[in-house]
PDB file of C-alpha atoms in Angstrom:
ATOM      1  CA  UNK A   7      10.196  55.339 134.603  1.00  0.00           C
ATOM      2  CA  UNK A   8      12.236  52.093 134.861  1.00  0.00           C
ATOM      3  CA  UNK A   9      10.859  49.602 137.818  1.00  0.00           C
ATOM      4  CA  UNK A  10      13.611  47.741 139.695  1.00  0.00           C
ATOM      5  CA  UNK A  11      12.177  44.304 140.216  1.00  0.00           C
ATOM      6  CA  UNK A  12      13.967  42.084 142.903  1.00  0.00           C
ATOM      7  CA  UNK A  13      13.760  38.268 143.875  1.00  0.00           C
ATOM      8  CA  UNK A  14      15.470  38.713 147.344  1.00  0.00           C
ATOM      9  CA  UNK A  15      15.976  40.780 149.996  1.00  0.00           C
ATOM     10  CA  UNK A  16      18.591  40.049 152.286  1.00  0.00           C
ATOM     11  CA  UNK A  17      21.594  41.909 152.537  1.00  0.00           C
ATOM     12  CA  UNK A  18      22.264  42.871 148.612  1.00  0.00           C
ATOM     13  CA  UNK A  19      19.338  43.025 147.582  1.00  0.00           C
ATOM     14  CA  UNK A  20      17.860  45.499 150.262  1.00  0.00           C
ATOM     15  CA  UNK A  21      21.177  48.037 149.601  1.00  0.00           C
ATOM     16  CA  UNK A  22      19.824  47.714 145.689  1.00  0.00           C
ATOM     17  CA  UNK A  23      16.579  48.525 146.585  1.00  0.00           C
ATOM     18  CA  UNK A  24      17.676  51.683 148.654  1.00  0.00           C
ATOM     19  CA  UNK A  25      20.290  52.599 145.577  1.00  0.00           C
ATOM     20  CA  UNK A  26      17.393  52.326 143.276  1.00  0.00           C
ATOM     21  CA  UNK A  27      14.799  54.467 145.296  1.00  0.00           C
ATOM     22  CA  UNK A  28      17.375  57.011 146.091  1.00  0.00           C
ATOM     23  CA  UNK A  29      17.806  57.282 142.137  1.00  0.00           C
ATOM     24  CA  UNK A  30      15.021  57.643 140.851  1.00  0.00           C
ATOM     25  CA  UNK A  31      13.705  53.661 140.446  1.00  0.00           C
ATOM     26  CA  UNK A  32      10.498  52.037 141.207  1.00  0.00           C
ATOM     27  CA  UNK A  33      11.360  49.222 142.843  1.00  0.00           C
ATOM     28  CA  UNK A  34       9.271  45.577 143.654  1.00  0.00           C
ATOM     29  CA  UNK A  35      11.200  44.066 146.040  1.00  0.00           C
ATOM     30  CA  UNK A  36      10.436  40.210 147.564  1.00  0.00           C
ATOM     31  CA  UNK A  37      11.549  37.183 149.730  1.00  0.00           C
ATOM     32  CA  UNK A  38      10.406  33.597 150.669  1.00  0.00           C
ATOM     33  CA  UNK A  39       8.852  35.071 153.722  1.00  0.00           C
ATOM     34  CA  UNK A  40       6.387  36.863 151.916  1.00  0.00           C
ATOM     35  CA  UNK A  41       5.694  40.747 151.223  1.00  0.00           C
ATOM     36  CA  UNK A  42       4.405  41.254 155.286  1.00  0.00           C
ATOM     37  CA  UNK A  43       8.000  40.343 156.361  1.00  0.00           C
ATOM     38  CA  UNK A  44       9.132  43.323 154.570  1.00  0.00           C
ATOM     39  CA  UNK A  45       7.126  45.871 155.572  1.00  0.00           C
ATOM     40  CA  UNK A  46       9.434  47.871 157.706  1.00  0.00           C
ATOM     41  CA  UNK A  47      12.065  47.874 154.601  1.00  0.00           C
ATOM     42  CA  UNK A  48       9.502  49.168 152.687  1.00  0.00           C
ATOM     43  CA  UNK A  49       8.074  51.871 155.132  1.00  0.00           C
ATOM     44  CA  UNK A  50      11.925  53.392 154.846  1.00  0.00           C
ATOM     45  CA  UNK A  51      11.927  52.734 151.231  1.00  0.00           C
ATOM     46  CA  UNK A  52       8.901  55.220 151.172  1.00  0.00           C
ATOM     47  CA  UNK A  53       6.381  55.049 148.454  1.00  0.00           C
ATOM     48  CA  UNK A  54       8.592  54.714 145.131  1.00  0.00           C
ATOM     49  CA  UNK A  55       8.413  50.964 147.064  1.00  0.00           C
ATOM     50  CA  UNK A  56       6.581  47.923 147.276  1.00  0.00           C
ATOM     51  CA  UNK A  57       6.715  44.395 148.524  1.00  0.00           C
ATOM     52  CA  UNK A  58       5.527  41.823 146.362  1.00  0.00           C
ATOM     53  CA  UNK A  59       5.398  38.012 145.819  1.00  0.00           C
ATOM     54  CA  UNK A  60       8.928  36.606 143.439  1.00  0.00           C
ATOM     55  CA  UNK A  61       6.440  35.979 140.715  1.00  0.00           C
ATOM     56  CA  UNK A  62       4.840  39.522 141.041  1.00  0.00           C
ATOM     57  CA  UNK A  63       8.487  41.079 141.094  1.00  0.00           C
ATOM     58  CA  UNK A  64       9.231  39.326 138.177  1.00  0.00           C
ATOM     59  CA  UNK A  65       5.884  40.829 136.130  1.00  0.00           C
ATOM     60  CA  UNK A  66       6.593  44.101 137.460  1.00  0.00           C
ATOM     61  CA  UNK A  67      10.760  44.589 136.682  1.00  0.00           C
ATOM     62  CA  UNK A  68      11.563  46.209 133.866  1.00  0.00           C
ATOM     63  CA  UNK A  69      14.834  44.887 134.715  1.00  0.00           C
ATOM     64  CA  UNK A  70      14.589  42.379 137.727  1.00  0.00           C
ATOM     65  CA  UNK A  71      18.041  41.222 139.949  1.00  0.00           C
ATOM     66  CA  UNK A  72      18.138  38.394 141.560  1.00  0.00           C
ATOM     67  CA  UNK A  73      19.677  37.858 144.723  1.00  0.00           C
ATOM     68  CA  UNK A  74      19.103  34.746 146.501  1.00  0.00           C
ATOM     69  CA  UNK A  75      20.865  31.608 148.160  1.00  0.00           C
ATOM     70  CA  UNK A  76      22.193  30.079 144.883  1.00  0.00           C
ATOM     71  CA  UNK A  77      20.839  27.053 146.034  1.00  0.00           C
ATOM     72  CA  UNK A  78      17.381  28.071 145.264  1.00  0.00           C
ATOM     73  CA  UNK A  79      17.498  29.765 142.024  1.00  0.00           C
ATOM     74  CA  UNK A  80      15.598  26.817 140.433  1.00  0.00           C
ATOM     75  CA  UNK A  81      12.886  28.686 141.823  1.00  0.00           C
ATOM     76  CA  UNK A  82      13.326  31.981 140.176  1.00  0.00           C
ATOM     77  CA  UNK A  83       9.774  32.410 137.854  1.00  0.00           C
ATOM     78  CA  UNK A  84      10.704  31.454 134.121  1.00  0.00           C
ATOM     79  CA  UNK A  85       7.940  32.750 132.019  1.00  0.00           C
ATOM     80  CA  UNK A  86       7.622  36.190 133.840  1.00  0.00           C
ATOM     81  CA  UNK A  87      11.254  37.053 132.641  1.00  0.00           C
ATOM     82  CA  UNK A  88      11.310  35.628 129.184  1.00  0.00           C
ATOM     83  CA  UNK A  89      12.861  38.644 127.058  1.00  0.00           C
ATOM     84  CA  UNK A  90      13.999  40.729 129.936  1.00  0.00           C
ATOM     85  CA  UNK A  91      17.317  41.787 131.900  1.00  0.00           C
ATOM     86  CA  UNK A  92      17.952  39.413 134.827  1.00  0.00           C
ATOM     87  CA  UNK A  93      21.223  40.515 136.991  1.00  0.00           C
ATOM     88  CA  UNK A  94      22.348  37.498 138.599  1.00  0.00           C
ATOM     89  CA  UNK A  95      24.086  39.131 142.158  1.00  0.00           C
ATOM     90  CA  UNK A  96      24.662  35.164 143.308  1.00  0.00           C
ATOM     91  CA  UNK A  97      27.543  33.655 144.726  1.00  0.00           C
ATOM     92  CA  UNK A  98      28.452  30.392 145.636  1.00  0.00           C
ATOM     93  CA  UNK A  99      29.257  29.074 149.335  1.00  0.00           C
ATOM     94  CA  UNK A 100      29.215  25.013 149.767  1.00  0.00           C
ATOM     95  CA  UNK A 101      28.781  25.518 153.556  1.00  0.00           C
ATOM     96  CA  UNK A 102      25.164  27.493 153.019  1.00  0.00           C
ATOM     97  CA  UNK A 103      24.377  25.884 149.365  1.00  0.00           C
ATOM     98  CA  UNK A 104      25.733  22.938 149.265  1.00  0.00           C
ATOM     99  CA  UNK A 105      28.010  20.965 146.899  1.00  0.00           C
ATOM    100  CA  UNK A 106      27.126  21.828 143.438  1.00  0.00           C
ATOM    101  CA  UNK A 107      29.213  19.757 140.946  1.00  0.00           C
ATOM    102  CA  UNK A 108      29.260  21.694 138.167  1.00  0.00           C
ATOM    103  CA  UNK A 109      30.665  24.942 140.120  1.00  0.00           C
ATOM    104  CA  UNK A 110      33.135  22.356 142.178  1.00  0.00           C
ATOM    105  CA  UNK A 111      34.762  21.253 138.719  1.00  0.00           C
ATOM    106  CA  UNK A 112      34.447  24.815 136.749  1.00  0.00           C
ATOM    107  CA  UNK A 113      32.799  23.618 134.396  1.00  0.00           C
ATOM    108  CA  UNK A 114      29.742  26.229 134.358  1.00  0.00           C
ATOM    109  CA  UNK A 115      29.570  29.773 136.637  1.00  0.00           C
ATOM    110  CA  UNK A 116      26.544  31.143 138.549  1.00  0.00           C
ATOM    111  CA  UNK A 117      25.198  33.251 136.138  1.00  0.00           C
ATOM    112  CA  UNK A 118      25.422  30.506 134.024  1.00  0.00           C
ATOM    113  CA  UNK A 119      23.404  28.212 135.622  1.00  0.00           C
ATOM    114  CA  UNK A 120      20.785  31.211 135.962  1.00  0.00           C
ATOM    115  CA  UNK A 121      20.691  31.574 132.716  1.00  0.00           C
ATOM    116  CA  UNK A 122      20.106  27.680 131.637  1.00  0.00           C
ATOM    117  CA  UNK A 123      17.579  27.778 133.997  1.00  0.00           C
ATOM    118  CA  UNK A 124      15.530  30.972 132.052  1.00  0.00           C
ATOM    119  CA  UNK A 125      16.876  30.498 128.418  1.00  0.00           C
ATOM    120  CA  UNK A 126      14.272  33.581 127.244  1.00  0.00           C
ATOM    121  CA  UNK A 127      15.918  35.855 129.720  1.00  0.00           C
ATOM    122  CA  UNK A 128      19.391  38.000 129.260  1.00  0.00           C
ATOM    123  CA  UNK A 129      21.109  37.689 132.015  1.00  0.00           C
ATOM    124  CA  UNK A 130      23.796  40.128 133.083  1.00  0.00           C
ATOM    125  CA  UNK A 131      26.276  38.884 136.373  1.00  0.00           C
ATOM    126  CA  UNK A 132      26.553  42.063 138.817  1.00  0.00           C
ATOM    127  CA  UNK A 133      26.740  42.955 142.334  1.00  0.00           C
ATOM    128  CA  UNK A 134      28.322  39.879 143.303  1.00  0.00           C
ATOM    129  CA  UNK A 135      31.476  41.400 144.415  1.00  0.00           C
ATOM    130  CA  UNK A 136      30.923  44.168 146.747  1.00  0.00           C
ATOM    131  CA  UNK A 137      30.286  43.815 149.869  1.00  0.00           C
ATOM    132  CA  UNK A 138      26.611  45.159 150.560  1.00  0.00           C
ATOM    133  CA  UNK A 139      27.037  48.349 152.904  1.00  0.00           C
ATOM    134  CA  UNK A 140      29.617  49.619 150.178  1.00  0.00           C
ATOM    135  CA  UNK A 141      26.164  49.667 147.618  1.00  0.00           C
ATOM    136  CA  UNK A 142      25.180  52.945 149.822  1.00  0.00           C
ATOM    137  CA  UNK A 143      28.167  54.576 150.438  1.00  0.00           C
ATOM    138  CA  UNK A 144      31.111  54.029 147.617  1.00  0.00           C
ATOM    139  CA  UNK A 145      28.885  55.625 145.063  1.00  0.00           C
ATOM    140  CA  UNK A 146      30.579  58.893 143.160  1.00  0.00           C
ATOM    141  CA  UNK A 147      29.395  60.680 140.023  1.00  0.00           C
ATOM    142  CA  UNK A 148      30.735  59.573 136.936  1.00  0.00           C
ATOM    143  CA  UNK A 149      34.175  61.470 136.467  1.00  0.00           C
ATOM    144  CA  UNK A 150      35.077  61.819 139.599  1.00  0.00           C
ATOM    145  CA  UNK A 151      38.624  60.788 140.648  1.00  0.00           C
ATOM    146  CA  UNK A 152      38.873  57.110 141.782  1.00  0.00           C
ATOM    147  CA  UNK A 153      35.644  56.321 141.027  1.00  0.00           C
ATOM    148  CA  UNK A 154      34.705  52.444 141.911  1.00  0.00           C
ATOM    149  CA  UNK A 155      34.171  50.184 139.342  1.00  0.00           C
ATOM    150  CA  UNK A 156      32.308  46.889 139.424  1.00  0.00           C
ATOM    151  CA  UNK A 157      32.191  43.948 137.109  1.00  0.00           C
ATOM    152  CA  UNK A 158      29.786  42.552 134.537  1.00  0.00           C
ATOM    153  CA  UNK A 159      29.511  39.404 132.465  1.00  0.00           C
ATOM    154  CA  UNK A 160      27.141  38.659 129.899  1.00  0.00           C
ATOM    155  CA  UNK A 161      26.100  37.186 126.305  1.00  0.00           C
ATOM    156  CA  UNK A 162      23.828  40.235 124.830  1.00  0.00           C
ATOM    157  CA  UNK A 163      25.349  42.861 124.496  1.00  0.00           C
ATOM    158  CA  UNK A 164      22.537  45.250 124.763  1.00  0.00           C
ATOM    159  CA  UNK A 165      21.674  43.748 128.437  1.00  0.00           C
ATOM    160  CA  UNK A 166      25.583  45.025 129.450  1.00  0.00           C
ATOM    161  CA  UNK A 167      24.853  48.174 127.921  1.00  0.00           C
ATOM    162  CA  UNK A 168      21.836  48.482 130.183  1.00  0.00           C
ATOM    163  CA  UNK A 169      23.708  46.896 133.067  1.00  0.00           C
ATOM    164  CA  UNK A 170      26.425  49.617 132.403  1.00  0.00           C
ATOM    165  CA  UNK A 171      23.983  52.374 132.506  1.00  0.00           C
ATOM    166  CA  UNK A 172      22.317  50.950 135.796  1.00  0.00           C
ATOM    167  CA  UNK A 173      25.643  50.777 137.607  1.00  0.00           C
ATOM    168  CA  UNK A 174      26.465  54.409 136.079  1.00  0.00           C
ATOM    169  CA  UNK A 175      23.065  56.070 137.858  1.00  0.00           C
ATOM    170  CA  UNK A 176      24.185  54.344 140.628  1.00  0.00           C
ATOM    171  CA  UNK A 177      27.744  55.767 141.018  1.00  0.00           C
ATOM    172  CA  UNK A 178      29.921  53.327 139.713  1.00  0.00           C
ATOM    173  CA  UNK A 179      31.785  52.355 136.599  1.00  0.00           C
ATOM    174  CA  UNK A 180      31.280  49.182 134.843  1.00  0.00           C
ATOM    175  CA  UNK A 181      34.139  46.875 133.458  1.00  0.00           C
ATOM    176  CA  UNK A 182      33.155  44.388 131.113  1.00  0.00           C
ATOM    177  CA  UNK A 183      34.734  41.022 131.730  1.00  0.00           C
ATOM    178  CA  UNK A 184      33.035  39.222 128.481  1.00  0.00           C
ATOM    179  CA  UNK A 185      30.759  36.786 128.255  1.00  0.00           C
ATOM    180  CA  UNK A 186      28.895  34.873 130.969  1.00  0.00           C
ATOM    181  CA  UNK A 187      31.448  32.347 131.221  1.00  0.00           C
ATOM    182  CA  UNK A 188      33.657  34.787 132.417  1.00  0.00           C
ATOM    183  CA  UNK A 189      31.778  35.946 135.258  1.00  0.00           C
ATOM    184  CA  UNK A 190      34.119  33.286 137.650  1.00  0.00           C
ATOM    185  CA  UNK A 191      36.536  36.103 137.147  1.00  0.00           C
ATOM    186  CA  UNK A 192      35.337  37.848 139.922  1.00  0.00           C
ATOM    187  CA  UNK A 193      33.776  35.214 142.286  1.00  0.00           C
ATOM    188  CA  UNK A 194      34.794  34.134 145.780  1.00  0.00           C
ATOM    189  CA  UNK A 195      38.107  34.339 146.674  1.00  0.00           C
ATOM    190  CA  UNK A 196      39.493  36.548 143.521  1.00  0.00           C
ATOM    191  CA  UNK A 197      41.248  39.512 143.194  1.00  0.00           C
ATOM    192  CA  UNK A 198      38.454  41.581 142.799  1.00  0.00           C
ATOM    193  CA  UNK A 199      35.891  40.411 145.320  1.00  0.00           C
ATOM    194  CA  UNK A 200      35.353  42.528 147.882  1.00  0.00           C
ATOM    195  CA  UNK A 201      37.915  45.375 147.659  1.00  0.00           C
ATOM    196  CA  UNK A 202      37.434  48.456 146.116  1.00  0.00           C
ATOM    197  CA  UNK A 203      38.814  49.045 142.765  1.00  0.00           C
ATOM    198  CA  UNK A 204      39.105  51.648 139.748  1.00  0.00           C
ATOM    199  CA  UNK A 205      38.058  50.515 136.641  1.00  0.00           C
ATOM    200  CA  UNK A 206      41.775  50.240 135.479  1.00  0.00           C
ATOM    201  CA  UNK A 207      42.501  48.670 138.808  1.00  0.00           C
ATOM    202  CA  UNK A 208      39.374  46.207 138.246  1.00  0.00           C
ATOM    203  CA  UNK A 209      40.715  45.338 134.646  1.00  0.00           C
ATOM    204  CA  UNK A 210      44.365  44.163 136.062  1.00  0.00           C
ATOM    205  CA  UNK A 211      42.524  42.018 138.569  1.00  0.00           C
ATOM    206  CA  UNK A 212      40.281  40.388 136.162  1.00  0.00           C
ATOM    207  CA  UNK A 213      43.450  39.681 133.630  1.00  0.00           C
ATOM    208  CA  UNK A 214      45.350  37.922 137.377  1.00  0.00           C
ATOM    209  CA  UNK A 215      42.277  36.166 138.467  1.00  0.00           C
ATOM    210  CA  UNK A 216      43.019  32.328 138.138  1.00  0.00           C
ATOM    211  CA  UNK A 217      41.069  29.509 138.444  1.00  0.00           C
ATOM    212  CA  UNK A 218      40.588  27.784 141.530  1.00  0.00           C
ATOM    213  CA  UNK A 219      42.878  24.759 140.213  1.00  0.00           C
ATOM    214  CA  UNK A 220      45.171  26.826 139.538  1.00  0.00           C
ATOM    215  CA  UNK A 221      45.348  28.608 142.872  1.00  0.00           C
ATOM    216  CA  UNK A 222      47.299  27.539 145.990  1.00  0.00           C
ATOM    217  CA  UNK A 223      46.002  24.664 147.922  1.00  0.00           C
ATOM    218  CA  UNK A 224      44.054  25.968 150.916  1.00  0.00           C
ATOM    219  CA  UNK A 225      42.852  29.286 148.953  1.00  0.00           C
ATOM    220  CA  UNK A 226      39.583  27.844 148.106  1.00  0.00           C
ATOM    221  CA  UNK A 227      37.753  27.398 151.373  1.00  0.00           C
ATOM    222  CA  UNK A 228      34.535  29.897 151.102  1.00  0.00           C
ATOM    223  CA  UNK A 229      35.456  33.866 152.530  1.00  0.00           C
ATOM    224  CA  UNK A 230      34.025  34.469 155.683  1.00  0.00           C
ATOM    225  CA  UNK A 231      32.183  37.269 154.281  1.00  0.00           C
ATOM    226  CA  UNK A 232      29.510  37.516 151.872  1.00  0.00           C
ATOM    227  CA  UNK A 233      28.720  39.911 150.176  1.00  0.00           C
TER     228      UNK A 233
END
């Protein structure tokens, strides 16, 4: 049985938490706060659930997503994931994270920094996109007509491929948008963030997504939603 481990539980990664019970998944879910500030998200997660410290998340995932202010994913435990999938559900909003250079000139993504920051770890970017009721709700079994897709971005292939399968069990279809570099495709203030999409749907966006440079001027202030 594969254990869901996850460093944050605010909006995203609560919804993840109640996809992954509802399917099947063990799940270690954990904040700042500490594992008694979750205990009535864990008393409706039932007992497939448990809170946990980040580092005892960490241990415990088999695959572990982390979804946190981006600001703080320096402190995201390094040696506990070394060799494991890491989803990186992160997005970027100056007026909660602050300016971070390297994001402000495009010169790295999210997931990208995530990844510098645990080099043993294969991280996969996910989740990022949809807003967090839709986790619960939008699901559909594979096949069925207009079924949502969500994005991925990643250097291993074998982490997509168990990204892919994730998202599957979970009701959705994966489109792969290449390597972690990519992942800015479908960031803040893209095509693809936020609405729901088919895969084919998802693909076109990806291919129309342009860099914030490139965009019209005004088009990059932070969405007043986050997902």
């Amino acid at each position: 049985m594969t254990t869901l481990g996850l460093i944050g539980a605010g909006n995203i990664g609560s919804q993840i938490a109640r996809l992954a019970v509802l399917h099947g998944y063990d799940v270690v879910i954990s904040n700042s706060r500490g594992p008694d500030s979750l205990s009535q998200l864990i008393r409706e997660l039932g007992p497939r659930a448990r809170a946990a410290t980040p580092l005892a998340a960490a241990i415990a995932g088999d695959i572990v997503v982390v979804a946190i202010p981006l600001k703080n994913y320096r402190e995201v435990p390094v040696e506990p994931l070394a060799g494991k999938v890491v989803i990186d559900a992160n997005n970027y909003y100056p007026q909660r994270d602050g300016r971070i250079r390297e994001l402000d000139d495009e010169s790295t993504t999210t997931a990208e920094l995530l990844q510098a920051h645990l080099p043993e770890s294969r991280v996969v970017k996910a989740f990022n996109h949809i807003y967090a009721a839709e986790l619960t709700t939008d699901g559909t079994t594979a096949g069925a007509p207009g079924r949502r897709a969500l994005a991925i971005a990643g250097d291993d292939p074998g982490a997509k491929a168990t990204v892919s399968r994730l998202l599957d069990n979970f009701g959705f279809d994966a489109v792969d948008a290449g390597p972690l570099k990519e992942g800015w495709r479908f960031q803040r203030d893209t095509p693809g963030y936020g609405p729901r999409r088919t895969a084919d749907e998802l693909r076109r966006d990806l291919k129309a997504t342009k860099r914030y440079r490139d965009q019209q001027a005004g088009t990059t202030a932070p969405s007043p939603r986050l997902p």
